[in-house]
Coordinates of C-alpha atoms in Angstrom, one line a residue:
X290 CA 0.0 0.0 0.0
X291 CA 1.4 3.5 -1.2
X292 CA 3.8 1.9 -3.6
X293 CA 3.4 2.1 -7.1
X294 CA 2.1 -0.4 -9.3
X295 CA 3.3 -0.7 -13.0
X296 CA 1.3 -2.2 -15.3
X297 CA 2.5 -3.1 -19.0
X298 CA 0.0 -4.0 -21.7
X299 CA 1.6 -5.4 -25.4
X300 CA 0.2 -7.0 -28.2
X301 CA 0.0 -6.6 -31.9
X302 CA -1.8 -7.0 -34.6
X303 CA -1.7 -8.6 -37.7
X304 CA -2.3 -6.4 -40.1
X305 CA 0.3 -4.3 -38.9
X306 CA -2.4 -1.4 -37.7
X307 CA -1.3 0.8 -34.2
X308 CA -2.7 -0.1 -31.3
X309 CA -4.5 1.7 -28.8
X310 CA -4.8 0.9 -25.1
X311 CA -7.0 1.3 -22.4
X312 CA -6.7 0.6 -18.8
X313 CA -9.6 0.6 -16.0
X314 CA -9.2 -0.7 -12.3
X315 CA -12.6 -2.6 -12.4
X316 CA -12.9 -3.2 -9.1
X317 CA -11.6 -1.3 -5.6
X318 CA -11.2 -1.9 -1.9
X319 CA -14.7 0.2 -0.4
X320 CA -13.5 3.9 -0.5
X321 CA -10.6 4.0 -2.5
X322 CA -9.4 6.7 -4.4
X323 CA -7.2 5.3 -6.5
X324 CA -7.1 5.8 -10.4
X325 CA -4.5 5.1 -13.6
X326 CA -1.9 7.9 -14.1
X327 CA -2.3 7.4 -17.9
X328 CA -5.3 4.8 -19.2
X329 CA -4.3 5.0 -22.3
X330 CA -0.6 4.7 -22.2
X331 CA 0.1 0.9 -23.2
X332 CA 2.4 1.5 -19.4
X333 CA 0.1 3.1 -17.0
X334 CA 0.8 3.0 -13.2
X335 CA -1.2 3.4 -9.8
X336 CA -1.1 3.9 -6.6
X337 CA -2.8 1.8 -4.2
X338 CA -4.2 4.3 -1.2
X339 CA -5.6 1.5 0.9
X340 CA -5.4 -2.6 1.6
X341 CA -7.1 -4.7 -0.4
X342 CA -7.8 -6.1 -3.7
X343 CA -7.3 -4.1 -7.0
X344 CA -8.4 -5.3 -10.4
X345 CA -6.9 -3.7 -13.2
X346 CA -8.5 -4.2 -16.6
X347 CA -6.6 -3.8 -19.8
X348 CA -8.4 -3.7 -23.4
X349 CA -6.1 -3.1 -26.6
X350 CA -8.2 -1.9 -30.2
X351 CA -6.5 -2.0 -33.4
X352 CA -8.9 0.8 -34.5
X353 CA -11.4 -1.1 -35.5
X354 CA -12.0 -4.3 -33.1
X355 CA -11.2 -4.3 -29.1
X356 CA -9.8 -7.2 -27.5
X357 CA -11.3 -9.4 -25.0
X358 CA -10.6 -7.4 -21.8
X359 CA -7.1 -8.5 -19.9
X360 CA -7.4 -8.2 -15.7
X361 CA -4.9 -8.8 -13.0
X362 CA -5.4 -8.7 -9.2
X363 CA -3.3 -7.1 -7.0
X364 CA -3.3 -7.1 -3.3
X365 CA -2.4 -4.1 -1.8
X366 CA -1.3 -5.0 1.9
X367 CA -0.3 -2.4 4.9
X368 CA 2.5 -3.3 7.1
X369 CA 0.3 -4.5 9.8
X370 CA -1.4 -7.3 7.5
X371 CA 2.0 -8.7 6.2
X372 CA 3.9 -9.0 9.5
X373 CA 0.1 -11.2 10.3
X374 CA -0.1 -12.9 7.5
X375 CA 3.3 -13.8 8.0
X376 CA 2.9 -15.0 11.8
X377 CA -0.1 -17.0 10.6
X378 CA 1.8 -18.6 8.2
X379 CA 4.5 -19.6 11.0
X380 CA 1.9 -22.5 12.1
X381 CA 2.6 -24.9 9.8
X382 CA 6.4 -24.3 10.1
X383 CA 6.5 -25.2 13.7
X384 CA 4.0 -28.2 13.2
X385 CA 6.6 -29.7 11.0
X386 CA 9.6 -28.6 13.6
X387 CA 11.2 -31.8 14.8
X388 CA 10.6 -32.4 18.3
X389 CA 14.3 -31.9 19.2
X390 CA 14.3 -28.4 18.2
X391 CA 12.4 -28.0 21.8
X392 CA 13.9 -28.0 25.3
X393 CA 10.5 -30.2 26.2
X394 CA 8.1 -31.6 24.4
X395 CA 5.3 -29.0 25.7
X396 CA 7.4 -26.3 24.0
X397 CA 6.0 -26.8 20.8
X398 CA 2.1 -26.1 22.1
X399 CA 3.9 -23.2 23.9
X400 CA 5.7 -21.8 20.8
X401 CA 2.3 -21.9 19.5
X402 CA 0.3 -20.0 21.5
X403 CA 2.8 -17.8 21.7
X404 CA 2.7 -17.0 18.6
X405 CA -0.7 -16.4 18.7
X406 CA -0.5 -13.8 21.6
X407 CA 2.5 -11.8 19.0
X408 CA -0.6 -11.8 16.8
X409 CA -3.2 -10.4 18.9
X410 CA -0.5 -7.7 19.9
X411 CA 0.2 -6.7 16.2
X412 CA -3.7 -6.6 15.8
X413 CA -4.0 -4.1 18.1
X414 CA -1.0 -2.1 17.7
X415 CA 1.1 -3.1 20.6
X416 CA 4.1 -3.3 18.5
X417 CA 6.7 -2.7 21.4
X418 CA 4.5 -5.3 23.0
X419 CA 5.3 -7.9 20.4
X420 CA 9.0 -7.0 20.0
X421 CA 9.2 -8.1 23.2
X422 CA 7.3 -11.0 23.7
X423 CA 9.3 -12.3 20.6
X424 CA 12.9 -11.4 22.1
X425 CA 12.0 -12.3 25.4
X426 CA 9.7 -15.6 24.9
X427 CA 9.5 -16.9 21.5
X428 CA 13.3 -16.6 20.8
X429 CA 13.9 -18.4 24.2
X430 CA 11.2 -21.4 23.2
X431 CA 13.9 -23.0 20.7
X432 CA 17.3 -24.4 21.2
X433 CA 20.1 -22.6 20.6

């Protein structure tokens, strides 16, 4: 979120003819303002103002017939919904952790809803809060 997007759009034709292009974002996250810098530059760019899902649409005419429309989603993420997503995703890793990468064999449970305390703190904004908890317990959970 508040990086730019670059979108390419190519093609060509086969009677030789110029191409025109023409890019629409089809589909927002609810109450974004976000629009193409240039929709009919064959490169246009955007840039997303809030999290969600973006669809850009591209359709290229020849001058006299338009193409099937072409669309892409993006996902548009803020910090707070990657470092999540990327806790989440930590379950699985430590399910599949051997059990001698644990002091005990309660650790691994432990780890685990540990874990899910780090997330509760990044969900509301206690990010000192979750520093810690990671340096201080998490860290400590696993052999060294």
């Amino acid at each position: 979120m508040g990086e730019t997007v670059t979108l390419a759009g190519d093609g060509t034709d086969a009677n030789g003819d110029s191409l025109s292009y023409q890019w629409i974002l089809s589909s927002l996250p609810g109450g974004s303002l976000s629009e193409m810098a240039d929709s009919s530059a064959r490169v246009t760019t955007f840039t997303p103002d809030l999290a969600g899902v973006y669809v850009a649409q591209l359709v290229v005419c020849d001058g006299d017939l338009d193409s099937e429309p072409c669309a892409i989603q993006i996902q548009a993420f803020t910090t707070r919904t990657k470092a999540i997503a990327a806790l989440q995703g930590l379950e699985t890793e430590i399910a599949e952790l051997d059990s001698g990468a644990f002091k005990n064999d309660d650790m691994q449970n432990l780890l685990l809803n540990k874990r899910n305390a780090v997330i509760a703190n990044v969900e509301a904004g206690k990010y000192a809060d979750a520093v810690n908890q990671l340096r201080n317990d998490i860290f400590k959970t696993c052999r060294r």
